[in-house]
């Protein structure tokens, strides 16, 4: 990039990085010292000096900055020095042959012998620059005005300022100067971990929705962040995977940028080491987009948005390149990190963004899903797409969590599983543990309680974990439990970590929850008693899978509303040592499964079903997926499998229906390959399933009848209207075929229109109650229907303005929706109002989609 006409001044704290690493002798020949391990070291610019180099590479602009050339002063201890140890580490994955040097250990800082670290003046400083970039690491620069750029201190200047800081407090002199004199054009960049270190509680690596909502709460409620609320532009990187951009130009707006396939901290693996300067590299990416924006006279907001994408990509490429294969010879930083190549592992268009809603209703648990905001279609259509084309193709812009063979997009599941993963990682990496890690898992039978936890564990350390299963409902006495613990100890003695599933731990033993008391000592002390002997268990992960409680809330009695009933439950629960058991748990997961768990809040169940169905197709009948990755499945079968109200045995039922179908030699899953009605009854409501199966056929059969009814209603509503084409007012038998085609088309498209306002058309037998749309729904439907009618009439007959087809009379109502009179709009509303009655006459019910949040159904 060449931008030599753009002038940028870069300054800030000064630090020199001392890189040290060891190489082993290649042979035993040569001089004596060459036969030993060799210690290498090089000096590299850090802090503001490194940032200046990044900016130069990313922008190609004329950079004005301090220069450090006197090595003697560095060695004499005048400047702040950081020492790091390097190691040759895999470029991407374990086992990669290609390796680069990265930081394996941060050894520490070497400060000046006396006073503050030495700062550097800006060489050839210029008061008239286009951009100022500041690196404030709270090592003196923010207090010494004489080292600030002239353009910063000069009045009546308005350069764009990028202020990178790791000490977000409003008391330092530099911050106050920026807020007072340059707030309009200052972009503040603070790393999320630096915010957290100041007591700002933003969750880490759970879900992007959770991270964004935590930030919204903190910025609106935390008094420690009051000074940030007034920032015109605030950018917060979350690792190398996401960024929050808070913009306040009178009305605050928060936008989240994220990589769909990663979560905060997920890109850098432990075995890959670390790199300093990641945030500085990100800032350079932002700067490059802003420089281009200045030259092209773009809005600053737009340039920042592009820059955030560039910054995420550049920082990831910087990390992967590291210090090269030989830090003494490699060019550092590598200029290629700021250029986009066809074979790059990450690209700017991979980065997605979404507005973070500032919800007034803080009690709604399910209002905001990125899945909804990133798609213009409803959840049912997304679910069909997942099954037909696969998760990767259907959800390439949506946050997806993968744990081994487990894939989920439900943020509740993501947050639970990631919490468990974080617990397991911490537990496995801790050396001196005296007690097992205890986790509880709840879900209905068949929901897949063990599968998820096993996949999470395998994604962490598959080679060192061994699974054991014990079903307590099959145990007769505590002696059986002692025998189980001995088997756990045997696995520990093998050098592995046992992943122990105690299934149906809440089953009966001399009363309700009778097993709990026998787990207290093993959970707390890591010991169990067998006769007169006490044995240590060792390092183990206990997973307690509920058999009678489908959620933690149900297990602990939190959902009981009746006070007397709750009081009675708590007495019994306390007597069974329930509170003591819970106090020893370190986490729990509610497995949601393919059934809707809550009519009010659980609206992603259809997505879970779709992902499960796609997984079953890939694993059990891969021959039904063609070379393009498209599943060969009849639309009716797909609709029934996704829309059925309930599977009697959760995922087991969905799997059973597939196994009972005749698919071994099938090329497509046709309706005729399904099991018989009597066999379906084992797993679903067979009548309901068949009505979903035949929905398209039922509806197609009724098209003619629906079209006639719509036409009759049209005649009634428009009777006496002299503006209407009289040909449209003829009885059905006398209508032209062209007009009949239009009414059939309208009848056929009613279900699609209704999907736009989150309603579905369902075939039913029972008598239907009266149904009415609200005003917003009426307006939406009327405009959609009129626009389709308008476009159709224009295509076949007329142009707006009166040009007419010889076969069709000119219709003066042929106008865009915005041009219609209120009288004509009201007639359009009347036409839409009749749809529920017309559909009901043909045994079709308009039903609100279950994929809506409770709050949305109240809008």
PDB file of C-alpha atoms in Angstrom, residues 403-406 417 420 424 441 448-462 465-469 499-501 541 543 591:
ATOM      1  CA  UNK A 403     -16.542 -30.050  20.606  1.00  0.00           C
ATOM      2  CA  UNK A 404     -15.285 -33.138  18.800  1.00  0.00           C
ATOM      3  CA  UNK A 405     -18.344 -34.587  17.032  1.00  0.00           C
ATOM      4  CA  UNK A 406     -20.725 -32.272  18.891  1.00  0.00           C
ATOM      5  CA  UNK A 417     -20.565 -26.701  27.374  1.00  0.00           C
ATOM      6  CA  UNK A 420     -17.691 -27.256  31.489  1.00  0.00           C
ATOM      7  CA  UNK A 424     -12.089 -29.501  32.690  1.00  0.00           C
ATOM      8  CA  UNK A 441     -25.973 -33.245  33.642  1.00  0.00           C
ATOM      9  CA  UNK A 448     -28.036 -37.305  24.734  1.00  0.00           C
ATOM     10  CA  UNK A 449     -26.728 -36.473  28.203  1.00  0.00           C
ATOM     11  CA  UNK A 450     -23.531 -38.513  27.977  1.00  0.00           C
ATOM     12  CA  UNK A 451     -22.674 -37.720  24.351  1.00  0.00           C
ATOM     13  CA  UNK A 452     -22.102 -34.000  24.856  1.00  0.00           C
ATOM     14  CA  UNK A 453     -19.894 -34.317  27.930  1.00  0.00           C
ATOM     15  CA  UNK A 454     -17.824 -37.104  26.359  1.00  0.00           C
ATOM     16  CA  UNK A 455     -17.206 -35.024  23.239  1.00  0.00           C
ATOM     17  CA  UNK A 456     -16.189 -31.997  25.336  1.00  0.00           C
ATOM     18  CA  UNK A 457     -13.748 -34.137  27.304  1.00  0.00           C
ATOM     19  CA  UNK A 458     -12.332 -35.771  24.161  1.00  0.00           C
ATOM     20  CA  UNK A 459     -11.820 -32.350  22.563  1.00  0.00           C
ATOM     21  CA  UNK A 460      -9.515 -31.472  25.460  1.00  0.00           C
ATOM     22  CA  UNK A 461      -7.487 -34.627  26.087  1.00  0.00           C
ATOM     23  CA  UNK A 462      -8.814 -37.667  24.235  1.00  0.00           C
ATOM     24  CA  UNK A 465      -9.300 -39.768  29.396  1.00  0.00           C
ATOM     25  CA  UNK A 466     -11.112 -43.106  29.814  1.00  0.00           C
ATOM     26  CA  UNK A 467     -14.891 -43.311  30.189  1.00  0.00           C
ATOM     27  CA  UNK A 468     -16.638 -45.448  32.811  1.00  0.00           C
ATOM     28  CA  UNK A 469     -20.410 -45.921  33.123  1.00  0.00           C
ATOM     29  CA  UNK A 499     -14.520 -39.788  33.126  1.00  0.00           C
ATOM     30  CA  UNK A 500     -17.095 -41.450  35.366  1.00  0.00           C
ATOM     31  CA  UNK A 501     -20.802 -41.319  34.512  1.00  0.00           C
ATOM     32  CA  UNK A 541     -14.061 -36.374  36.625  1.00  0.00           C
ATOM     33  CA  UNK A 543     -20.467 -36.727  35.869  1.00  0.00           C
ATOM     34  CA  UNK A 591     -29.197 -30.940  27.751  1.00  0.00           C
TER      35      UNK A 591
END
